[in-house]
Coordinates of C-alpha atoms in Angstrom, one line a residue:
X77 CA 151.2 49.2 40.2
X78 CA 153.9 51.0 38.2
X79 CA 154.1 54.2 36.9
X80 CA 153.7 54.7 33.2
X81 CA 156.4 57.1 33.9
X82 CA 158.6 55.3 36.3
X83 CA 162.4 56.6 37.0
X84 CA 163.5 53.5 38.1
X85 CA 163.5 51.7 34.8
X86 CA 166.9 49.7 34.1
X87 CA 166.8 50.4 30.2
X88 CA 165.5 52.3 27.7
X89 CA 163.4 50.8 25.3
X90 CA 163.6 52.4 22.2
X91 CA 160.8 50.6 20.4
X92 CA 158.3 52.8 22.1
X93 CA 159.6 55.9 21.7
X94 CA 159.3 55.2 18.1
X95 CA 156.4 54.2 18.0
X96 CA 155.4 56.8 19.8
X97 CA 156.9 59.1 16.9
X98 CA 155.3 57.3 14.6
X99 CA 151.5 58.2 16.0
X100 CA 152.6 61.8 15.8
X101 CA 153.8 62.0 12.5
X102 CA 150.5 60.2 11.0
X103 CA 148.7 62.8 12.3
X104 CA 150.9 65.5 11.5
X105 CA 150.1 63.8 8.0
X106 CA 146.8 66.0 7.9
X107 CA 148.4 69.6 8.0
X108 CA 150.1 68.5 4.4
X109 CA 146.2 68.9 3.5
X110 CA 146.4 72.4 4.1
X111 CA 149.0 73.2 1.3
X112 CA 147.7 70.8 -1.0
X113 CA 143.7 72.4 -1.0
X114 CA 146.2 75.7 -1.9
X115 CA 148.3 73.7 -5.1
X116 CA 144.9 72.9 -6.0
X117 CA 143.1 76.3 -6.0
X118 CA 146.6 77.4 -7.9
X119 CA 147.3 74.8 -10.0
X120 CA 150.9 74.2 -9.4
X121 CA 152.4 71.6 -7.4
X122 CA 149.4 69.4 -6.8
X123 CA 151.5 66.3 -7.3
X124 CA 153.9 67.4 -4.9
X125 CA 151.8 67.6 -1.8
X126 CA 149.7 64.4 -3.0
X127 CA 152.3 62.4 -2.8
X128 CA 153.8 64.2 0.0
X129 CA 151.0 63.4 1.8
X130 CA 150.8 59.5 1.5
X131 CA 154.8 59.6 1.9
X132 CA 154.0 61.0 5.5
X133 CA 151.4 58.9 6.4
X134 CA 153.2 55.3 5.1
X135 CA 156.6 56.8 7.3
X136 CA 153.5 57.5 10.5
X137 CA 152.3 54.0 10.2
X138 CA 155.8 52.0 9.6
X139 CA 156.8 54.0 12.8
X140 CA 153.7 53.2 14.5
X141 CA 153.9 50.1 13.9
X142 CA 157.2 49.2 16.0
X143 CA 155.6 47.0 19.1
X144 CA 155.9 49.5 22.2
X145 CA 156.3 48.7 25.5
X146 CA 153.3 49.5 28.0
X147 CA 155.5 50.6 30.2
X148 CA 156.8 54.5 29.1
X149 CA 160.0 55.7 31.0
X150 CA 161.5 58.8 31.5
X151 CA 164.8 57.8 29.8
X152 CA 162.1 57.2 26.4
X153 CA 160.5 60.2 26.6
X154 CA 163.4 62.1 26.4
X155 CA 164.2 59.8 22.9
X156 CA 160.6 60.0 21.8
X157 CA 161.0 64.3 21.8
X158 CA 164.3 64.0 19.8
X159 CA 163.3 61.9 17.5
X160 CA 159.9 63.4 17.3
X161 CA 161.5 66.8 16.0
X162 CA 163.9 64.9 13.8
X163 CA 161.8 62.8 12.0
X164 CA 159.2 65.3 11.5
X165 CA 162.0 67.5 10.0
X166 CA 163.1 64.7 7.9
X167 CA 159.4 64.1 6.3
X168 CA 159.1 68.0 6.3
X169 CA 161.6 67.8 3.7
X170 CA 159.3 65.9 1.2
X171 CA 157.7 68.7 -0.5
X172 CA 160.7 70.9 -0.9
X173 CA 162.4 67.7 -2.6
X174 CA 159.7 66.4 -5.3
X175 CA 158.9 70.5 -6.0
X176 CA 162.5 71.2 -6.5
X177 CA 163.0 68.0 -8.9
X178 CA 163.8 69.5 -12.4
X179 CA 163.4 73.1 -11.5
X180 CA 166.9 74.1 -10.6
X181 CA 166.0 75.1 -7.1
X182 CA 168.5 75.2 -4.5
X183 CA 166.0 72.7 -2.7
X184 CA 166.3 70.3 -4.8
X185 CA 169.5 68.9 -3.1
X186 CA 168.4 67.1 0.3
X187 CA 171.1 68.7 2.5
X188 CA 169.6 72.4 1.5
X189 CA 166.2 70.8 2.0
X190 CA 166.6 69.5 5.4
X191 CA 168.3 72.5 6.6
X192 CA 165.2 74.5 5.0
X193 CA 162.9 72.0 6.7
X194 CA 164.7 72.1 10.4
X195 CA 165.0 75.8 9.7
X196 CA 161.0 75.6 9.8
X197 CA 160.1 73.3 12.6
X198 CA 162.7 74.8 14.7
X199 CA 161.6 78.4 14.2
X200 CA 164.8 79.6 13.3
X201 CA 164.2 81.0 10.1
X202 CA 167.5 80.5 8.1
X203 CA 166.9 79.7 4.6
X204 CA 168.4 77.8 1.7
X205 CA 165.8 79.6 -0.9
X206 CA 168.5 81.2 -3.3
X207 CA 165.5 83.1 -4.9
X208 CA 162.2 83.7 -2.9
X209 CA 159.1 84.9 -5.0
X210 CA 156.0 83.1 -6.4
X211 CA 157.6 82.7 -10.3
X212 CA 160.4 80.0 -8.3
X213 CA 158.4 78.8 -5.7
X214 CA 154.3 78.2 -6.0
X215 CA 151.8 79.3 -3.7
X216 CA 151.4 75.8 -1.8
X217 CA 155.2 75.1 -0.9
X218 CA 155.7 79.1 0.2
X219 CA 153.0 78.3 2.4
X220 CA 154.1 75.2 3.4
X221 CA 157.3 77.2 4.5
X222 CA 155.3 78.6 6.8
X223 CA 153.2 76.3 8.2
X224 CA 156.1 74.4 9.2
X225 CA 157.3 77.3 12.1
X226 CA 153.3 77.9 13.4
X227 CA 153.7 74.2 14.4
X228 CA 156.8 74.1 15.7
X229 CA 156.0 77.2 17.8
X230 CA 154.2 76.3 20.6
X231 CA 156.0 72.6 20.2
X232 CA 154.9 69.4 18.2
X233 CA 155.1 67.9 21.4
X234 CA 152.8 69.9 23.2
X235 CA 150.4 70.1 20.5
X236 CA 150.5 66.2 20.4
X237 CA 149.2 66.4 24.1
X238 CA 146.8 68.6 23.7
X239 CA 144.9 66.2 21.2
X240 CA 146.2 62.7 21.4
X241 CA 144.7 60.7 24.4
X242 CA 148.1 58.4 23.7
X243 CA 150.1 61.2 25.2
X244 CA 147.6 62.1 28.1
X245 CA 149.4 60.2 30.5
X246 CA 153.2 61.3 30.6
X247 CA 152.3 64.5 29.0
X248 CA 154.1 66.9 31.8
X249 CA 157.1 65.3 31.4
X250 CA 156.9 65.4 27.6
X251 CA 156.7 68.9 27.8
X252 CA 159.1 69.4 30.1
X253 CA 161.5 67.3 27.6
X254 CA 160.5 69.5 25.1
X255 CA 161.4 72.7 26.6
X256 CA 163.4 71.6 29.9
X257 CA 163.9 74.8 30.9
X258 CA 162.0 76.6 33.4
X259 CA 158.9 74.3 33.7
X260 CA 155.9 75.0 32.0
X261 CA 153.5 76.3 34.7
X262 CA 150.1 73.9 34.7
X263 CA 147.4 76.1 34.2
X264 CA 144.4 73.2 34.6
X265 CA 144.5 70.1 36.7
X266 CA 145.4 68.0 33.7
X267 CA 148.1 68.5 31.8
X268 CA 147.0 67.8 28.6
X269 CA 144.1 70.7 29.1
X270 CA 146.7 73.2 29.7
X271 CA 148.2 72.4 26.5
X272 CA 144.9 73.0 24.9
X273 CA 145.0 76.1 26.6
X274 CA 148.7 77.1 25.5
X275 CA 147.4 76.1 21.8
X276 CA 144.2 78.2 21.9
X277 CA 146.1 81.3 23.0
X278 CA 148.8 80.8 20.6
X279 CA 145.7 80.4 17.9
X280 CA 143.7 83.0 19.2
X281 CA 147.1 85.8 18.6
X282 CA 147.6 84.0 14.9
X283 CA 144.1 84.9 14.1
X284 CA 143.9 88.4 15.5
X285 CA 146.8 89.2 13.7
X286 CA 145.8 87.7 10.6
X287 CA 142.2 90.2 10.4
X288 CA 144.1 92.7 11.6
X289 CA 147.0 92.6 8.7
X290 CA 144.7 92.1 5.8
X291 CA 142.4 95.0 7.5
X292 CA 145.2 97.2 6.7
X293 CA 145.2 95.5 3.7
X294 CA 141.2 96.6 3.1
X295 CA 142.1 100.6 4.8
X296 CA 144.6 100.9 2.2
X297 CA 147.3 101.5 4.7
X298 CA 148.9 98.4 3.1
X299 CA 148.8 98.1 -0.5
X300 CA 150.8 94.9 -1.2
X301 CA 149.3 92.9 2.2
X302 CA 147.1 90.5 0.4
X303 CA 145.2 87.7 2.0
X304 CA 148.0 85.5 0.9
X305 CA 150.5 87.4 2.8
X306 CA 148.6 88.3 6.0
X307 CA 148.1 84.9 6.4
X308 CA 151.8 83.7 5.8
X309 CA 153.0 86.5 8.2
X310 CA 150.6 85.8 10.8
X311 CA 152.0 81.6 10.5
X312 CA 155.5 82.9 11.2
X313 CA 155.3 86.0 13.6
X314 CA 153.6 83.9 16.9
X315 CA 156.0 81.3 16.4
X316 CA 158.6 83.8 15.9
X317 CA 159.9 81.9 13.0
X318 CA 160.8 85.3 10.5
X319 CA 159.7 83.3 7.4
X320 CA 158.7 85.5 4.4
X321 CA 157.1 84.9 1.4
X322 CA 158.7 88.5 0.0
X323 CA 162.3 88.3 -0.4
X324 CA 163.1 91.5 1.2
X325 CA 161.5 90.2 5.0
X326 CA 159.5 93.0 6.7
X327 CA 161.1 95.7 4.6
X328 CA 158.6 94.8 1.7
X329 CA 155.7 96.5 3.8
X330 CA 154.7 99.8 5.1
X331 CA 155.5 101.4 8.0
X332 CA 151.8 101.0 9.4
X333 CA 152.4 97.1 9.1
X334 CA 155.6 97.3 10.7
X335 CA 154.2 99.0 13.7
X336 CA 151.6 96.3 13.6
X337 CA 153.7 93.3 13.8
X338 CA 156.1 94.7 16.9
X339 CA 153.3 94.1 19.7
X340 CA 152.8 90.9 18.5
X341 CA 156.1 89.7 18.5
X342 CA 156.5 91.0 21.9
X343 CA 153.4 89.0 23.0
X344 CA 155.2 85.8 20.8
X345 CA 158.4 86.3 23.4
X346 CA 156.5 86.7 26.5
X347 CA 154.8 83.7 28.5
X348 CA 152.2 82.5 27.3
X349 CA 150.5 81.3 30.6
X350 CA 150.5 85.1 31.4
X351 CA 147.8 86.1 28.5
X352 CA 145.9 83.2 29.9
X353 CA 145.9 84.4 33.9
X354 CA 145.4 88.1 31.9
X355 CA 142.1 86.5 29.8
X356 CA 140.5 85.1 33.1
X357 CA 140.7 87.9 35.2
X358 CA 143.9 88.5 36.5
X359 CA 145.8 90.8 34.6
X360 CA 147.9 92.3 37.0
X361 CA 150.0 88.5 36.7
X362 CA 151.5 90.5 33.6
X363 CA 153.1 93.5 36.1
X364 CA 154.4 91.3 38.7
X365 CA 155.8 89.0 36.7
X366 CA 159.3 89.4 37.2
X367 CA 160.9 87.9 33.9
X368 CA 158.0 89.9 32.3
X369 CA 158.8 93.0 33.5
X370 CA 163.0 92.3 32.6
X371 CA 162.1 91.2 29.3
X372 CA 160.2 94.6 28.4
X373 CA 163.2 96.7 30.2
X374 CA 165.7 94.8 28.1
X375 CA 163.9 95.6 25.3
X376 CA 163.4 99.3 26.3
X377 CA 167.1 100.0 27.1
X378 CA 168.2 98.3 24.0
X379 CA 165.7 100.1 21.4
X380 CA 167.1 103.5 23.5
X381 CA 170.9 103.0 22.4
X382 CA 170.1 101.7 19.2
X383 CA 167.2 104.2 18.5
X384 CA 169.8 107.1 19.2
X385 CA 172.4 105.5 17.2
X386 CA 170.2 105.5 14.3
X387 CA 168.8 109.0 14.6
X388 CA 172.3 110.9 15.0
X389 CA 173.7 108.8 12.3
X390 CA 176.1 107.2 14.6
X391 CA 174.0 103.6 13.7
X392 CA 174.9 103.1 9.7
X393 CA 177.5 103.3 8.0
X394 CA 176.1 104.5 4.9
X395 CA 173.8 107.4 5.2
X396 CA 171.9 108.9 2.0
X397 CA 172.2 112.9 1.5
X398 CA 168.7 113.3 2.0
X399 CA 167.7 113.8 5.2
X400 CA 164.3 113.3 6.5
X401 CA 161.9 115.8 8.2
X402 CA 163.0 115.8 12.1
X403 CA 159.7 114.0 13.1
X404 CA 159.9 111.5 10.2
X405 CA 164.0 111.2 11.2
X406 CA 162.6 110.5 15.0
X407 CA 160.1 107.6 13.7
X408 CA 162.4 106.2 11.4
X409 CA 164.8 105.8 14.1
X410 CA 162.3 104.9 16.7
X411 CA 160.6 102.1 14.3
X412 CA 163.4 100.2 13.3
X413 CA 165.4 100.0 16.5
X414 CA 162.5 98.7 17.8
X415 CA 161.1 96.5 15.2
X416 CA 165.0 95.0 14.6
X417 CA 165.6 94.7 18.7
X418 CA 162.2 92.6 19.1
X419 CA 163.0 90.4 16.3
X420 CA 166.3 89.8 17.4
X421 CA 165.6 89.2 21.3
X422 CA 162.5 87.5 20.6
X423 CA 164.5 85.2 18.2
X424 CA 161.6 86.4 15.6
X425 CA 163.9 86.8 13.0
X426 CA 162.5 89.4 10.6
X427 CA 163.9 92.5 9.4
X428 CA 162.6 96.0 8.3
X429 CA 165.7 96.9 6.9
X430 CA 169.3 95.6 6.0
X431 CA 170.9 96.1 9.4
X432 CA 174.0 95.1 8.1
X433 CA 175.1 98.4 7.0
X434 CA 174.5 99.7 10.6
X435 CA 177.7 100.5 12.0
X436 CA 179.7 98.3 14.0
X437 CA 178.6 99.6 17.6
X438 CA 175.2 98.9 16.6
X439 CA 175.7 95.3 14.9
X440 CA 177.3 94.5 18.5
X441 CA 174.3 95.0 20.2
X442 CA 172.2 92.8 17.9
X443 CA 175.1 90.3 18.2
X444 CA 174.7 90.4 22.2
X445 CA 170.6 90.3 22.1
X446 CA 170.8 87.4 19.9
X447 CA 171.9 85.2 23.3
X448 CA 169.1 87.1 25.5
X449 CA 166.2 84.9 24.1
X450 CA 162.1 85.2 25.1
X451 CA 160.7 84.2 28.0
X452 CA 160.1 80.8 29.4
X453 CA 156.6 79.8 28.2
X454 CA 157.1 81.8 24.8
X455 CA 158.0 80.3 21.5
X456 CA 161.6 82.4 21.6
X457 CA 164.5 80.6 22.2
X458 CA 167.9 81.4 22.7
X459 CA 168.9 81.5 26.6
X460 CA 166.2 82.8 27.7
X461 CA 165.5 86.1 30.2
X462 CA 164.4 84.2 32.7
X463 CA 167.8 82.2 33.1
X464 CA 169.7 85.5 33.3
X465 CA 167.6 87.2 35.7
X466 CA 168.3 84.2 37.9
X467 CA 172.3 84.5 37.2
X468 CA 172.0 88.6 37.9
X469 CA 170.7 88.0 41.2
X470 CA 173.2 85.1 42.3
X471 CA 175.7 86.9 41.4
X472 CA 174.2 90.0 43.3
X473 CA 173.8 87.7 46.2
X474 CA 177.7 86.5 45.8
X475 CA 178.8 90.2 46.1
X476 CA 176.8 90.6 49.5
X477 CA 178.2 87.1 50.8
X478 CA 181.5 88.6 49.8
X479 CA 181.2 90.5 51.9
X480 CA 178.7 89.9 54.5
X481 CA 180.1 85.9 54.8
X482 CA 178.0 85.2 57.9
X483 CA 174.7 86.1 56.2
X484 CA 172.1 83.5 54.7
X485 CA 170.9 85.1 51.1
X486 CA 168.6 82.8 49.1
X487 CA 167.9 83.9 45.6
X488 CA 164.6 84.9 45.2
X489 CA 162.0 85.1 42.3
X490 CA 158.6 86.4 42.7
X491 CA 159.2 86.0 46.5
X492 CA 160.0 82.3 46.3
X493 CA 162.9 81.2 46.6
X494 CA 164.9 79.0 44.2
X495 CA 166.6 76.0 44.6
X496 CA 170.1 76.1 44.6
X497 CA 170.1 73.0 42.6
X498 CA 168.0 74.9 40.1
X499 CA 170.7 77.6 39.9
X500 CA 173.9 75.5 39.4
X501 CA 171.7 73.7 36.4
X502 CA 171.0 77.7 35.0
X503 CA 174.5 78.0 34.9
X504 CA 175.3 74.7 33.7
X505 CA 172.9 75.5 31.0
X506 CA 174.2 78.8 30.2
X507 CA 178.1 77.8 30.0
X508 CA 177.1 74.4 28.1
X509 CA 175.6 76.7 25.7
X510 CA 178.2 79.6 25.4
X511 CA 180.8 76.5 25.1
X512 CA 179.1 74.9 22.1
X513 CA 178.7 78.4 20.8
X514 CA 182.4 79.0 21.0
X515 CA 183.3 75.6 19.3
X516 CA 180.8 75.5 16.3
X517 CA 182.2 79.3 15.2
X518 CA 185.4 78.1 15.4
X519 CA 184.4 74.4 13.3
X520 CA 182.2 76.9 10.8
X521 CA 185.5 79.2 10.1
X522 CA 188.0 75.9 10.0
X523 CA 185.3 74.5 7.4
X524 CA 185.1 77.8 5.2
X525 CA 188.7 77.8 5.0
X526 CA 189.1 74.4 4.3
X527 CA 186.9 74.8 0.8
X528 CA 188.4 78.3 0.1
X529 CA 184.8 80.0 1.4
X530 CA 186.0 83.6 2.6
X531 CA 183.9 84.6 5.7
X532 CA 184.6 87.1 8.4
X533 CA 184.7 86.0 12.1
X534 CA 181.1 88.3 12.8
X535 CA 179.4 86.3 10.0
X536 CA 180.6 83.1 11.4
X537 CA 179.9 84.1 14.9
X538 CA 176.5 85.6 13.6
X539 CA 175.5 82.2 12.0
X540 CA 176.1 79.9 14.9
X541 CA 174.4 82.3 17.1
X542 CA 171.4 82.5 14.7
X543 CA 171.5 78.9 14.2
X544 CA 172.2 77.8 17.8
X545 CA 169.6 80.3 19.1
X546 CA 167.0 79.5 16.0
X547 CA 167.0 83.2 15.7
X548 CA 167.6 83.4 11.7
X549 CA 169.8 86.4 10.1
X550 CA 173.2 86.8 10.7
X551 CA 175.1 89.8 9.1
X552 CA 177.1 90.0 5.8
X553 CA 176.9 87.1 3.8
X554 CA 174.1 86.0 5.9
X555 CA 172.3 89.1 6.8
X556 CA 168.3 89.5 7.0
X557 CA 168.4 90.1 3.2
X558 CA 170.7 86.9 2.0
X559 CA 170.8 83.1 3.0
X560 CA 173.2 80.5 4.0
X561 CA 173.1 79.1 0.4
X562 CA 177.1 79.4 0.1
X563 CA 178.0 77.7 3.3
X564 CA 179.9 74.2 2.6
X565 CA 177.5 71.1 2.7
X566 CA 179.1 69.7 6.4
X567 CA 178.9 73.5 7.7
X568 CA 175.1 73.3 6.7
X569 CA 174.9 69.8 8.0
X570 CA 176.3 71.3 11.6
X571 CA 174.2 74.2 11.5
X572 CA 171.0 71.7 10.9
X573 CA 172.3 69.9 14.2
X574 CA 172.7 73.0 16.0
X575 CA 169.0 74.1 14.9
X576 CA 167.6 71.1 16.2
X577 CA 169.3 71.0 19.6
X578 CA 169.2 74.8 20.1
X579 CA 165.0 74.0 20.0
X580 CA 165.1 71.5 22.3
X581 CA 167.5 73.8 24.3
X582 CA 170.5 71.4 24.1
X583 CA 170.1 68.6 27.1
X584 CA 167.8 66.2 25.8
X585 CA 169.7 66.1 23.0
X586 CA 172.8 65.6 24.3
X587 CA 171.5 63.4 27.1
X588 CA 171.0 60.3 24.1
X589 CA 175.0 60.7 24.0
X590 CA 175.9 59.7 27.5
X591 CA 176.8 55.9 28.2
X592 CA 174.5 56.7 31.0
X593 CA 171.4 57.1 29.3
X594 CA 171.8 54.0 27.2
X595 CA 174.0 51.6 30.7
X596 CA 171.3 49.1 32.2

């Protein structure tokens, strides 16, 4: 009998992949529910996610609808995660539309929508929203905002897995499609359990965080941390997505929440299969893990620099006269190196401060963590630590060949060694991604110019690195306290592309361009 998976297929057949798409968007019709029980408890915007709502569900069924083949190939399950993550940003648009109709919002226009929308889904974090507080925007589409990244974090995909029996058969390979990097590890005999495991980890950390932000809240430790806001923080810091409902990001809170947030962004950027080997008995998986234990140096040499930096006043180019209290000017240092490098590395996105008056040194290092990425099994993306562990040590192992030629060196991780197949791929990967990084900042600056749009070359490069690497703020004109508002509509357009590929981490993307995929 055939696989439901088979290689060997001569075609792809694009009807179930859609309908395929289709099954997932009906039921990702349900989370619209969440925002509308809010536009009803407020009173604004009830129309909005109504008809949002039965929008979603007609588009699910339509889709669903297309007659599949029983027979589900590779070659389709790499179209059925594009499109999935398209189409879902296309619906996710909806409510951003109908609320922005009349208003003057910068949403209203579909472009800045789906660009808000992808921004979402993708994680990234980048926003349209010329003005972000509750007198523009109501309760239920600021919440919507953020619903969108806590279910693209762990993957639509994945989640789609976890509780559609459609999708129980092929699942490993859906996953893999959706984050084809370093394969996620199986943590239960069936695959669609371990992504019921991923998703109850990534819930159980949302909800922890959530009690513990509005318990600060409660302790008066954070006066302006409301139950609206511990929720909508908690929705955007596991998916390290950066979304805010408070226009000024992280900087908005007190130092006691910022301190709060860091570990769990850390935990957001580490693998996930880790907490879960850690929760049934076996935390010392977390020590020996070697990307784990990179990924905390990284951060811990970078906060170091920066930290010092900041604290002799080498870090910022504008410094007030007042000067703090030495242990106050240590913590202020130490707190916002920190909170800014994990947001950065982790692709998280938020900001405790305006980093874009630190001095150039220091915006160079944020530039160069912005390609590091989380781990493999997190919901950072970006490279990924993992991928450049692997590249250190080839190229460690080169310089010994060099000069030892007679000597056999296999690369090594977590004493197995790795395929050298697996290697030429990482830096396929990695030069495929520094290449389109390269060419989109040079496309952004030739489109600016071409409408008279002044921007430098490190808010260019800063975009298409945030975009690329769904990592959010950029500097100057689209720092952690501004928006990509001013950008041309084909720059935006571009960036939206570059969201949605970045996410998937470029290849099965780019795969649906190849004569090969589509040749029978």
């Amino acid at each position: 009998m055939a696989s439901k998976w088979s290689s060997s297929r001569l075609r792809v057949d694009w009807r179930t992949s859609i309908g395929l798409v289709g099954t997932v968007v009906k039921y990702l019709s349900a989370t619209l529910l969440i925002p509308l029980a809010v536009a009803l408890f407020y009173g604004r915007d009830v129309l909005t996610f109504a008809v949002a709502f039965v929008i979603t569900v007609i588009v699910g069924l339509a889709l669903e609808r297309v007659e599949p083949e029983p027979d589900l190939g590779t070659r389709e399950g790499f179209l059925m995660v594009a499109l999935t993550w398209l189409v879902v940003a296309l619906v996710g648009t909806v409510p951003y539309l109908l609320a922005g109709m009349g208003t003057g919002s910068t949403l209203a226009h579909p472009i800045n929508a789906l660009f808000e929308s992808m921004s979402g889904f993708t994680t990234t974090g980048a926003t349209m929203m010329g003005e972000i507080s509750f007198t523009q925007h109501s309760h239920a589409l600021l919440l919507w905002r953020q619903l969108t990244q806590w279910l693209g974090g762990m993957g639509i995909v994945v989640l789609a897995v976890a509780i559609l029996p459609e999708l129980s058969v092929g699942g490993a390979q859906l996953m893999d499609a959706e984050a084809p990097g370093p394969g996620i590890e199986k943590l239960t005999p069936r695959i669609a359990e371990t992504a019921r495991v991923l998703w109850l980890v990534y819930l159980g950390f949302t909800v922890l965080e959530m009690v513990l932000l509005y318990g600060l809240h409660l302790g008066g430790l954070a006066p302006n941390m409301e139950l609206f806001n511990a929720v909508s923080h908690a929705l955007t810091t596991l998916p390290t997505g950066g979304f805010s409902p408070e226009a000024r990001s992280i900087e908005a809170f007190s130092a006691a929440v910022q301190w709060l947030i860091i570990p769990f962004m850390i935990a957001a950027g580490a693998n996930f299969a880790l907490f879960w080997h850690a929760l049934t008995g076996n935390p010392e998986k977390l020590t020996e893990d070697t990307e784990f234990r990179s990924y905390v140096g990284v951060i811990g040499v970078l906060t170091a620099v920066i930290a010092g930096l900041l604290f002799t006043g080498a870090g910022i180019e504008t410094v007030t006269d007042a000067v703090p209290p030495i242990i106050g000017q240590i913590e202020d240092a130490l707190r916002h190196a920190l909170f800014n490098i994990v947001s950065i590395i982790t692709t998280t996105g938020y900001a405790n401060m305006d980093f874009t008056t630190w001095s150039a040194p220091a915006k160079t290092i944020l530039l160069f963590a912005m390609f590091i990425g989380g781990s493999a099994g997190s919901t950072g993306s970006a490279i990924k630590i993992i991928r450049w562990v692997v590249i250190v040590k080839s190229l460690r192992r080169e310089l010994f060949t060099t000069v030892h030629p007679e000597a056999v060196s296999p690369v090594r991780l977590a004493g197995r060694v790795i395929d050298e197949r697996a290697i030429r791929g990482i830096y396929a990967f990695t030069l495929l991604y520094i290449g389109l990084f390269a060419l989109a900042s040079l496309l952004i600056v030739i489109d600016s110019w071409r409408v008279g749009y002044t921007i430098s070359t490190l808010e260019a490069t800063s975009a298409i690195a945030s975009t690329l690497g769904n990592v959010g703020p950029g500097f100057g004109a689209v720092g952690p306290m501004n928006n990509y508002l001013a950008f041309p509509a084909s720059s935006k357009l571009l960036m939206t592309f570059l969201m949605w590929i970045g996410r998937l981490e470029i290849l099965p993307v780019l795969v649906l361009l190849t004569p090969s995929y589509w040749r029978t």
